[in-house]
PDB file of C-alpha atoms in Angstrom:
ATOM      1  CA  MET J   1      12.132  49.631 -86.999  1.00  0.00           C
ATOM      2  CA  LEU J   2      11.959  50.390 -83.236  1.00  0.00           C
ATOM      3  CA  SER J   3      11.953  53.980 -82.100  1.00  0.00           C
ATOM      4  CA  PRO J   4      14.614  55.140 -79.619  1.00  0.00           C
ATOM      5  CA  ASN J   5      11.997  55.842 -76.900  1.00  0.00           C
ATOM      6  CA  LEU J   6      10.575  52.307 -77.124  1.00  0.00           C
ATOM      7  CA  LEU J   7      14.036  50.786 -76.829  1.00  0.00           C
ATOM      8  CA  ILE J   8      14.745  52.880 -73.736  1.00  0.00           C
ATOM      9  CA  ALA J   9      11.486  51.705 -72.103  1.00  0.00           C
ATOM     10  CA  LEU J  10      12.243  48.032 -72.792  1.00  0.00           C
ATOM     11  CA  CYS J  11      15.723  48.367 -71.325  1.00  0.00           C
ATOM     12  CA  SER J  12      14.326  50.008 -68.196  1.00  0.00           C
ATOM     13  CA  LEU J  13      11.772  47.204 -67.700  1.00  0.00           C
ATOM     14  CA  ALA J  14      14.398  44.485 -68.076  1.00  0.00           C
ATOM     15  CA  ALA J  15      16.774  46.165 -65.635  1.00  0.00           C
ATOM     16  CA  VAL J  16      14.058  46.613 -62.987  1.00  0.00           C
ATOM     17  CA  LEU J  17      12.926  42.954 -63.184  1.00  0.00           C
ATOM     18  CA  VAL J  18      16.398  41.520 -62.793  1.00  0.00           C
ATOM     19  CA  GLY J  19      17.576  44.104 -60.280  1.00  0.00           C
ATOM     20  CA  LYS J  20      20.794  44.650 -62.143  1.00  0.00           C
ATOM     21  CA  THR J  21      21.696  48.299 -61.712  1.00  0.00           C
ATOM     22  CA  SER J  22      24.863  48.081 -63.762  1.00  0.00           C
ATOM     23  CA  ALA J  23      23.119  46.340 -66.675  1.00  0.00           C
ATOM     24  CA  PHE J  24      20.389  48.970 -66.564  1.00  0.00           C
ATOM     25  CA  GLN J  25      22.922  51.828 -66.783  1.00  0.00           C
ATOM     26  CA  ASN J  26      24.837  50.159 -69.618  1.00  0.00           C
ATOM     27  CA  SER J  27      21.639  49.583 -71.565  1.00  0.00           C
ATOM     28  CA  ILE J  28      20.557  53.199 -71.102  1.00  0.00           C
ATOM     29  CA  GLY J  29      23.925  54.485 -72.248  1.00  0.00           C
ATOM     30  CA  MET J  30      23.941  52.257 -75.313  1.00  0.00           C
ATOM     31  CA  CYS J  31      20.412  53.235 -76.234  1.00  0.00           C
ATOM     32  CA  LYS J  32      21.184  56.943 -75.928  1.00  0.00           C
ATOM     33  CA  GLN J  33      24.289  56.573 -78.028  1.00  0.00           C
ATOM     34  CA  ASN J  34      22.451  54.765 -80.807  1.00  0.00           C
ATOM     35  CA  ALA J  35      19.506  57.114 -80.658  1.00  0.00           C
ATOM     36  CA  PHE J  36      21.511  60.302 -81.172  1.00  0.00           C
ATOM     37  CA  LEU J  37      24.036  59.091 -83.771  1.00  0.00           C
ATOM     38  CA  PRO J  38      24.192  61.290 -86.867  1.00  0.00           C
ATOM     39  CA  GLN J  39      22.207  59.577 -89.576  1.00  0.00           C
ATOM     40  CA  THR J  40      22.963  59.520 -93.248  1.00  0.00           C
ATOM     41  CA  ALA J  41      20.874  58.268 -96.046  1.00  0.00           C
ATOM     42  CA  ASP J  42      22.580  54.809 -96.115  1.00  0.00           C
ATOM     43  CA  SER J  43      24.543  54.494 -92.953  1.00  0.00           C
ATOM     44  CA  GLY J  44      21.698  55.636 -90.676  1.00  0.00           C
ATOM     45  CA  ARG J  45      19.571  52.645 -91.513  1.00  0.00           C
ATOM     46  CA  THR J  46      22.452  50.222 -91.103  1.00  0.00           C
ATOM     47  CA  SER J  47      23.454  51.658 -87.688  1.00  0.00           C
ATOM     48  CA  LEU J  48      19.916  51.506 -86.337  1.00  0.00           C
ATOM     49  CA  SER J  49      19.469  47.974 -87.634  1.00  0.00           C
ATOM     50  CA  VAL J  50      22.656  46.778 -85.923  1.00  0.00           C
ATOM     51  CA  SER J  51      21.766  48.592 -82.700  1.00  0.00           C
ATOM     52  CA  SER J  52      18.287  47.047 -82.705  1.00  0.00           C
ATOM     53  CA  THR J  53      19.690  43.533 -83.124  1.00  0.00           C
ATOM     54  CA  ALA J  54      22.191  44.017 -80.297  1.00  0.00           C
ATOM     55  CA  MET J  55      19.489  45.419 -78.054  1.00  0.00           C
ATOM     56  CA  ASN J  56      17.193  42.434 -78.695  1.00  0.00           C
ATOM     57  CA  ASP J  57      20.015  40.048 -77.793  1.00  0.00           C
ATOM     58  CA  SER J  58      20.688  41.982 -74.591  1.00  0.00           C
ATOM     59  CA  ILE J  59      17.013  41.902 -73.646  1.00  0.00           C
ATOM     60  CA  ASN J  60      16.794  38.147 -74.292  1.00  0.00           C
ATOM     61  CA  ASP J  61      19.894  37.490 -72.197  1.00  0.00           C
ATOM     62  CA  THR J  62      18.511  39.626 -69.406  1.00  0.00           C
ATOM     63  CA  MET J  63      15.140  37.853 -69.465  1.00  0.00           C
ATOM     64  CA  ASN J  64      16.805  34.425 -69.466  1.00  0.00           C
ATOM     65  CA  GLU J  65      18.911  35.399 -66.477  1.00  0.00           C
ATOM     66  CA  TYR J  66      15.814  36.740 -64.701  1.00  0.00           C
ATOM     67  CA  ASN J  67      13.875  33.508 -65.299  1.00  0.00           C
ATOM     68  CA  PHE J  68      16.828  31.458 -64.043  1.00  0.00           C
ATOM     69  CA  MET J  69      17.108  33.532 -60.850  1.00  0.00           C
ATOM     70  CA  LYS J  70      13.364  33.310 -60.275  1.00  0.00           C
ATOM     71  CA  LYS J  71      13.349  29.520 -60.573  1.00  0.00           C
ATOM     72  CA  TYR J  72      16.389  29.285 -58.316  1.00  0.00           C
ATOM     73  CA  GLN J  73      14.714  31.384 -55.608  1.00  0.00           C
ATOM     74  CA  GLU J  74      11.548  29.265 -55.831  1.00  0.00           C
ATOM     75  CA  SER J  75      13.607  26.117 -55.452  1.00  0.00           C
ATOM     76  CA  LEU J  76      15.205  27.521 -52.291  1.00  0.00           C
ATOM     77  CA  LEU J  77      11.805  28.369 -50.786  1.00  0.00           C
ATOM     78  CA  LEU J  78       9.917  25.227 -51.757  1.00  0.00           C
ATOM     79  CA  GLY J  79      12.734  22.696 -51.665  1.00  0.00           C
ATOM     80  CA  PRO J  80      13.008  19.689 -53.965  1.00  0.00           C
ATOM     81  CA  PRO J  81       9.725  18.156 -55.139  1.00  0.00           C
ATOM     82  CA  HIS J  82       8.531  15.020 -53.327  1.00  0.00           C
ATOM     83  CA  ASP J  83       6.513  12.391 -55.082  1.00  0.00           C
ATOM     84  CA  GLN J  84       4.634   9.511 -53.436  1.00  0.00           C
ATOM     85  CA  SER J  85       7.485   7.063 -53.883  1.00  0.00           C
ATOM     86  CA  THR J  86       9.906   9.364 -52.079  1.00  0.00           C
ATOM     87  CA  LEU J  87       7.526   9.806 -49.149  1.00  0.00           C
ATOM     88  CA  THR J  88       6.914   6.088 -48.884  1.00  0.00           C
ATOM     89  CA  THR J  89      10.597   5.256 -48.941  1.00  0.00           C
ATOM     90  CA  THR J  90      11.366   7.862 -46.314  1.00  0.00           C
ATOM     91  CA  SER J  91       8.655   6.628 -43.947  1.00  0.00           C
ATOM     92  CA  GLN J  92       9.894   3.067 -44.261  1.00  0.00           C
ATOM     93  CA  HIS J  93      13.411   4.025 -43.177  1.00  0.00           C
ATOM     94  CA  GLU J  94      12.368   6.225 -40.257  1.00  0.00           C
ATOM     95  CA  ILE J  95      13.590   5.095 -36.841  1.00  0.00           C
ATOM     96  CA  PRO J  96      10.530   3.967 -34.832  1.00  0.00           C
ATOM     97  CA  PRO J  97      10.005   5.620 -31.454  1.00  0.00           C
ATOM     98  CA  PRO J  98      11.065   3.576 -28.433  1.00  0.00           C
ATOM     99  CA  PRO J  99       8.232   1.542 -26.853  1.00  0.00           C
ATOM    100  CA  ILE J 100       6.632   2.948 -23.715  1.00  0.00           C
ATOM    101  CA  THR J 101       6.741   0.506 -20.835  1.00  0.00           C
ATOM    102  CA  ILE J 102       4.408   1.011 -17.866  1.00  0.00           C
ATOM    103  CA  THR J 103       5.580  -0.787 -14.771  1.00  0.00           C
ATOM    104  CA  ALA J 104       2.866  -1.586 -12.253  1.00  0.00           C
ATOM    105  CA  ILE J 105       3.638  -0.987  -8.608  1.00  0.00           C
ATOM    106  CA  PRO J 106       3.670  -4.395  -6.919  1.00  0.00           C
ATOM    107  CA  GLU J 107       1.382  -4.899  -3.989  1.00  0.00           C
ATOM    108  CA  PRO J 108       2.836  -5.915  -0.641  1.00  0.00           C
ATOM    109  CA  ALA J 109       3.324  -9.619  -0.263  1.00  0.00           C
ATOM    110  CA  THR J 110       1.017  -9.750   2.724  1.00  0.00           C
ATOM    111  CA  SER J 111      -1.943  -7.965   1.098  1.00  0.00           C
ATOM    112  CA  THR J 112      -3.538 -11.196  -0.124  1.00  0.00           C
ATOM    113  CA  THR J 113      -3.142 -12.852   3.256  1.00  0.00           C
ATOM    114  CA  ILE J 114      -4.519  -9.850   5.087  1.00  0.00           C
ATOM    115  CA  GLY J 115      -7.444  -9.596   2.668  1.00  0.00           C
ATOM    116  CA  SER J 116      -8.332 -13.280   3.086  1.00  0.00           C
ATOM    117  CA  GLN J 117      -8.107 -13.016   6.867  1.00  0.00           C
ATOM    118  CA  GLN J 118     -10.387  -9.994   6.886  1.00  0.00           C
ATOM    119  CA  GLN J 119     -12.850 -11.783   4.630  1.00  0.00           C
ATOM    120  CA  GLN J 120     -12.894 -14.770   6.990  1.00  0.00           C
ATOM    121  CA  LYS J 121     -13.421 -12.501   9.993  1.00  0.00           C
ATOM    122  CA  GLN J 122     -16.254 -10.690   8.251  1.00  0.00           C
ATOM    123  CA  GLN J 123     -18.391 -13.823   8.035  1.00  0.00           C
ATOM    124  CA  VAL J 124     -20.951 -15.200  10.470  1.00  0.00           C
ATOM    125  CA  HIS J 125     -19.935 -18.755  11.362  1.00  0.00           C
ATOM    126  CA  SER J 126     -22.741 -21.321  11.194  1.00  0.00           C
ATOM    127  CA  ILE J 127     -22.752 -23.950  13.950  1.00  0.00           C
ATOM    128  CA  THR J 128     -23.811 -27.314  12.532  1.00  0.00           C
ATOM    129  CA  SER J 129     -23.957 -29.616  15.579  1.00  0.00           C
ATOM    130  CA  MET J 130     -24.663 -29.648  19.293  1.00  0.00           C
ATOM    131  CA  GLN J 131     -21.095 -30.690  20.012  1.00  0.00           C
ATOM    132  CA  GLU J 132     -19.789 -27.697  18.086  1.00  0.00           C
ATOM    133  CA  LEU J 133     -22.152 -25.398  19.984  1.00  0.00           C
ATOM    134  CA  ILE J 134     -20.764 -26.471  23.348  1.00  0.00           C
ATOM    135  CA  SER J 135     -17.228 -26.201  21.970  1.00  0.00           C
ATOM    136  CA  VAL J 136     -17.914 -22.617  20.853  1.00  0.00           C
ATOM    137  CA  MET J 137     -19.415 -21.786  24.244  1.00  0.00           C
ATOM    138  CA  ASN J 138     -16.306 -23.120  25.954  1.00  0.00           C
ATOM    139  CA  GLY J 139     -14.179 -20.695  23.923  1.00  0.00           C
ATOM    140  CA  GLN J 140     -12.332 -23.227  21.787  1.00  0.00           C
ATOM    141  CA  ARG J 141     -12.757 -21.001  18.706  1.00  0.00           C
ATOM    142  CA  ASN J 142     -11.287 -17.952  20.419  1.00  0.00           C
ATOM    143  CA  LEU J 143      -8.033 -16.559  19.047  1.00  0.00           C
ATOM    144  CA  HIS J 144      -7.131 -15.154  22.490  1.00  0.00           C
ATOM    145  CA  ASP J 145      -8.476 -15.398  26.030  1.00  0.00           C
ATOM    146  CA  ASP J 146     -10.285 -12.061  26.035  1.00  0.00           C
ATOM    147  CA  GLN J 147     -12.063 -12.560  22.710  1.00  0.00           C
ATOM    148  CA  LEU J 148     -15.839 -12.284  22.756  1.00  0.00           C
ATOM    149  CA  THR J 149     -18.075 -14.883  21.088  1.00  0.00           C
ATOM    150  CA  VAL J 150     -21.588 -13.875  20.023  1.00  0.00           C
ATOM    151  CA  ILE J 151     -24.102 -16.688  19.395  1.00  0.00           C
ATOM    152  CA  LYS J 152     -27.444 -15.988  17.737  1.00  0.00           C
ATOM    153  CA  PHE J 153     -30.205 -18.583  18.200  1.00  0.00           C
ATOM    154  CA  TYR J 154     -32.786 -18.456  15.419  1.00  0.00           C
ATOM    155  CA  ALA J 155     -35.407 -20.422  13.498  1.00  0.00           C
ATOM    156  CA  ASP J 156     -35.823 -20.599   9.746  1.00  0.00           C
ATOM    157  CA  TYR J 157     -39.545 -19.803   9.927  1.00  0.00           C
ATOM    158  CA  CYS J 158     -38.925 -16.631  11.980  1.00  0.00           C
ATOM    159  CA  LYS J 159     -39.193 -13.457   9.864  1.00  0.00           C
ATOM    160  CA  LEU J 160     -37.573 -11.375  12.581  1.00  0.00           C
ATOM    161  CA  CYS J 161     -34.595 -13.742  12.545  1.00  0.00           C
ATOM    162  CA  GLN J 162     -34.149 -13.261   8.804  1.00  0.00           C
ATOM    163  CA  ARG J 163     -34.000  -9.484   9.169  1.00  0.00           C
ATOM    164  CA  ALA J 164     -31.697  -9.824  12.163  1.00  0.00           C
ATOM    165  CA  GLY J 165     -29.333 -11.930  10.055  1.00  0.00           C
ATOM    166  CA  ILE J 166     -28.798  -8.996   7.670  1.00  0.00           C
ATOM    167  CA  GLN J 167     -28.010  -6.666  10.573  1.00  0.00           C
ATOM    168  CA  MET J 168     -25.645  -9.193  12.119  1.00  0.00           C
ATOM    169  CA  LYS J 169     -23.523  -9.152   8.951  1.00  0.00           C
ATOM    170  CA  ARG J 170     -23.105  -5.422   9.435  1.00  0.00           C
ATOM    171  CA  LEU J 171     -22.009  -5.990  13.029  1.00  0.00           C
ATOM    172  CA  VAL J 172     -19.323  -8.389  11.828  1.00  0.00           C
ATOM    173  CA  THR J 173     -17.770  -5.550   9.829  1.00  0.00           C
ATOM    174  CA  GLU J 174     -18.163  -3.122  12.720  1.00  0.00           C
ATOM    175  CA  PHE J 175     -16.498  -5.457  15.268  1.00  0.00           C
ATOM    176  CA  PRO J 176     -13.833  -7.440  13.389  1.00  0.00           C
ATOM    177  CA  THR J 177     -12.235  -8.800  16.596  1.00  0.00           C
ATOM    178  CA  VAL J 178     -15.479 -10.422  17.798  1.00  0.00           C
ATOM    179  CA  ASP J 179     -16.405 -13.980  16.768  1.00  0.00           C
ATOM    180  CA  PHE J 180     -20.003 -13.927  15.471  1.00  0.00           C
ATOM    181  CA  THR J 181     -21.771 -17.296  15.187  1.00  0.00           C
ATOM    182  CA  LYS J 182     -25.316 -18.573  14.698  1.00  0.00           C
ATOM    183  CA  ILE J 183     -27.226 -21.818  15.208  1.00  0.00           C
ATOM    184  CA  GLU J 184     -30.635 -22.850  13.893  1.00  0.00           C
ATOM    185  CA  GLN J 185     -33.012 -24.537  16.337  1.00  0.00           C
ATOM    186  CA  ASN J 186     -33.269 -27.761  14.307  1.00  0.00           C
ATOM    187  CA  THR J 187     -29.537 -28.326  14.857  1.00  0.00           C
ATOM    188  CA  LEU J 188     -30.133 -28.893  18.591  1.00  0.00           C
ATOM    189  CA  THR J 189     -30.716 -32.368  19.990  1.00  0.00           C
ATOM    190  CA  ALA J 190     -34.270 -33.532  20.583  1.00  0.00           C
ATOM    191  CA  PRO J 191     -36.215 -32.303  22.313  1.00  0.00           C
ATOM    192  CA  ALA J 192     -34.813 -28.967  21.106  1.00  0.00           C
ATOM    193  CA  ALA J 193     -37.206 -26.889  23.222  1.00  0.00           C
ATOM    194  CA  ASP J 194     -35.944 -28.446  26.461  1.00  0.00           C
ATOM    195  CA  THR J 195     -32.341 -27.876  25.426  1.00  0.00           C
ATOM    196  CA  LEU J 196     -33.019 -24.235  24.579  1.00  0.00           C
ATOM    197  CA  ARG J 197     -34.813 -23.604  27.870  1.00  0.00           C
ATOM    198  CA  ALA J 198     -31.955 -25.249  29.732  1.00  0.00           C
ATOM    199  CA  LEU J 199     -29.544 -22.803  28.085  1.00  0.00           C
ATOM    200  CA  GLY J 200     -31.823 -19.874  28.921  1.00  0.00           C
ATOM    201  CA  VAL J 201     -33.209 -19.356  25.402  1.00  0.00           C
ATOM    202  CA  THR J 202     -36.962 -18.676  25.471  1.00  0.00           C
ATOM    203  CA  LYS J 203     -37.689 -16.958  22.127  1.00  0.00           C
ATOM    204  CA  PHE J 204     -36.190 -16.053  18.738  1.00  0.00           C
ATOM    205  CA  PRO J 205     -34.010 -14.320  17.891  1.00  0.00           C
ATOM    206  CA  TRP J 206     -31.917 -14.737  21.057  1.00  0.00           C
ATOM    207  CA  VAL J 207     -28.306 -13.719  21.622  1.00  0.00           C
ATOM    208  CA  GLN J 208     -25.717 -14.976  24.101  1.00  0.00           C
ATOM    209  CA  ILE J 209     -22.194 -13.591  24.565  1.00  0.00           C
ATOM    210  CA  TYR J 210     -19.361 -15.716  25.977  1.00  0.00           C
ATOM    211  CA  ARG J 211     -15.962 -14.757  27.401  1.00  0.00           C
ATOM    212  CA  HIS J 212     -13.411 -17.127  28.976  1.00  0.00           C
ATOM    213  CA  GLY J 213     -15.967 -19.927  28.587  1.00  0.00           C
ATOM    214  CA  ASN J 214     -18.532 -18.035  30.673  1.00  0.00           C
ATOM    215  CA  CYS J 215     -21.871 -16.661  29.525  1.00  0.00           C
ATOM    216  CA  VAL J 216     -21.614 -12.929  30.246  1.00  0.00           C
ATOM    217  CA  ALA J 217     -24.818 -11.840  28.435  1.00  0.00           C
ATOM    218  CA  SER J 218     -28.060 -13.571  27.443  1.00  0.00           C
ATOM    219  CA  PHE J 219     -31.003 -11.550  26.103  1.00  0.00           C
ATOM    220  CA  SER J 220     -33.814 -11.337  23.575  1.00  0.00           C
ATOM    221  CA  THR J 221     -33.141  -8.801  20.850  1.00  0.00           C
ATOM    222  CA  GLY J 222     -36.817  -7.940  20.466  1.00  0.00           C
ATOM    223  CA  PRO J 223     -38.075  -6.440  17.173  1.00  0.00           C
ATOM    224  CA  SER J 224     -35.766  -6.450  14.169  1.00  0.00           C
ATOM    225  CA  HIS J 225     -35.184  -2.695  14.321  1.00  0.00           C
ATOM    226  CA  MET J 226     -33.845  -3.127  17.883  1.00  0.00           C
ATOM    227  CA  PHE J 227     -31.478  -6.012  17.092  1.00  0.00           C
ATOM    228  CA  MET J 228     -28.625  -3.811  15.882  1.00  0.00           C
ATOM    229  CA  LYS J 229     -28.800  -1.399  18.814  1.00  0.00           C
ATOM    230  CA  ARG J 230     -29.040  -4.020  21.576  1.00  0.00           C
ATOM    231  CA  VAL J 231     -26.259  -6.199  20.227  1.00  0.00           C
ATOM    232  CA  ARG J 232     -23.994  -3.230  19.456  1.00  0.00           C
ATOM    233  CA  ASP J 233     -24.493  -1.641  22.876  1.00  0.00           C
ATOM    234  CA  THR J 234     -23.841  -4.904  24.729  1.00  0.00           C
ATOM    235  CA  VAL J 235     -20.743  -5.786  22.689  1.00  0.00           C
ATOM    236  CA  THR J 236     -19.355  -2.263  23.081  1.00  0.00           C
ATOM    237  CA  MET J 237     -19.880  -2.380  26.849  1.00  0.00           C
ATOM    238  CA  CYS J 238     -18.045  -5.717  27.075  1.00  0.00           C
ATOM    239  CA  LEU J 239     -15.124  -4.504  24.954  1.00  0.00           C
ATOM    240  CA  GLU J 240     -14.723  -1.313  26.985  1.00  0.00           C
ATOM    241  CA  ARG J 241     -14.918  -3.057  30.359  1.00  0.00           C
ATOM    242  CA  SER J 242     -11.605  -2.971  32.233  1.00  0.00           C
ATOM    243  CA  PRO J 243     -10.031  -6.043  33.904  1.00  0.00           C
ATOM    244  CA  GLU J 244     -11.088  -4.700  37.315  1.00  0.00           C
ATOM    245  CA  ALA J 245     -14.639  -4.202  36.063  1.00  0.00           C
ATOM    246  CA  TRP J 246     -14.664  -7.728  34.675  1.00  0.00           C
ATOM    247  CA  GLN J 247     -13.577  -9.107  38.035  1.00  0.00           C
ATOM    248  CA  GLU J 248     -16.417  -7.314  39.780  1.00  0.00           C
ATOM    249  CA  PHE J 249     -18.881  -8.481  37.120  1.00  0.00           C
ATOM    250  CA  GLU J 250     -17.857 -12.142  37.473  1.00  0.00           C
ATOM    251  CA  GLN J 251     -18.235 -11.950  41.239  1.00  0.00           C
ATOM    252  CA  GLU J 252     -21.687 -10.387  40.969  1.00  0.00           C
ATOM    253  CA  PHE J 253     -23.053 -12.886  38.428  1.00  0.00           C
ATOM    254  CA  ALA J 254     -21.075 -15.943  39.515  1.00  0.00           C
ATOM    255  CA  SER J 255     -24.197 -18.018  40.214  1.00  0.00           C
ATOM    256  CA  ASN J 256     -25.690 -17.325  36.806  1.00  0.00           C
ATOM    257  CA  MET J 257     -22.479 -18.243  35.000  1.00  0.00           C
ATOM    258  CA  ALA J 258     -22.082 -21.394  37.093  1.00  0.00           C
ATOM    259  CA  GLU J 259     -25.629 -22.513  36.275  1.00  0.00           C
ATOM    260  CA  ASN J 260     -25.007 -22.060  32.558  1.00  0.00           C
ATOM    261  CA  ALA J 261     -21.729 -23.992  32.769  1.00  0.00           C
ATOM    262  CA  ALA J 262     -23.451 -26.872  34.620  1.00  0.00           C
ATOM    263  CA  THR J 263     -26.103 -27.076  31.917  1.00  0.00           C
ATOM    264  CA  ARG J 264     -23.443 -27.384  29.251  1.00  0.00           C
ATOM    265  CA  GLN J 265     -21.745 -30.173  31.153  1.00  0.00           C
ATOM    266  CA  LYS J 266     -25.036 -32.095  31.359  1.00  0.00           C
ATOM    267  CA  LEU J 267     -25.605 -31.653  27.646  1.00  0.00           C
ATOM    268  CA  MET J 268     -22.112 -32.881  26.857  1.00  0.00           C
ATOM    269  CA  ALA J 269     -22.608 -35.927  29.099  1.00  0.00           C
ATOM    270  CA  TYR J 270     -25.873 -36.673  27.331  1.00  0.00           C
ATOM    271  CA  LEU J 271     -24.175 -36.427  23.933  1.00  0.00           C
ATOM    272  CA  ASP J 272     -21.346 -38.694  25.075  1.00  0.00           C
ATOM    273  CA  SER J 273     -23.769 -41.362  26.204  1.00  0.00           C
ATOM    274  CA  SER J 274     -26.198 -41.217  23.289  1.00  0.00           C
ATOM    275  CA  HIS J 275     -23.783 -40.525  20.411  1.00  0.00           C
ATOM    276  CA  PRO J 276     -20.300 -41.752  21.428  1.00  0.00           C
ATOM    277  CA  GLN J 277     -19.032 -42.260  17.864  1.00  0.00           C
ATOM    278  CA  SER J 278     -20.306 -38.840  16.796  1.00  0.00           C
ATOM    279  CA  ASN J 279     -18.525 -37.247  19.733  1.00  0.00           C
ATOM    280  CA  MET J 280     -15.269 -39.050  18.992  1.00  0.00           C
ATOM    281  CA  GLY J 281     -15.312 -37.836  15.397  1.00  0.00           C
ATOM    282  CA  ALA J 282     -16.104 -34.279  16.378  1.00  0.00           C
TER     283      ALA J 282
END
């Protein structure tokens, strides 16, 4: 047998959990009515027994409804459960992202040609024969009439010449419009010493500069640490010389240039007479 106060407390708890204000008021009213009914010896027990059974049913219904609402709210917050098979199937049917294509900017069509031309200009040309030497002196390698040609005379045994060769490569980069060449003494015709003296070369390393087929500079570079400065200063002076200044220079040193040109003609005549087939193939 449940006491009226206990029934009222249970009804209050059920109503608060569910949040049903109307159910709570109905339960309170029913409990009060059953609690204060006049009791008789026989009918009092029967009325309380019936009221207790009805109250238990109401509490069970209320709790069932509360549990249902709680599960429903959890399902809204959490969403449907996902097992491994569901995740795998979903990932297989996802639309893959579009591929990212990186387009390289094409280089100009002339970049390769320009690069190869610069590489060719930035090399010291090696003269391999006496015929080629005279041809270079006459300006046959020049790309234009005013181009300067620098010729370095050297010997393999000369340590100063080896150091000067490294500095000459730097000058090629510094003066890309100038034709830098070199010739080793063993390339000259025998006797090589007489040929060198005839051209004005007395020691190694020695540099000559030609313009329009005329020798406009001929000097010893001295120690290796002076090679760069002397060659650079002379080349710069020639490049900066105006046409009027060149005309005055050629008039002042006409005899020297004529003597050098006559020596080259004698050497060419000697080569023609001693090596006619070699000259024809050159």
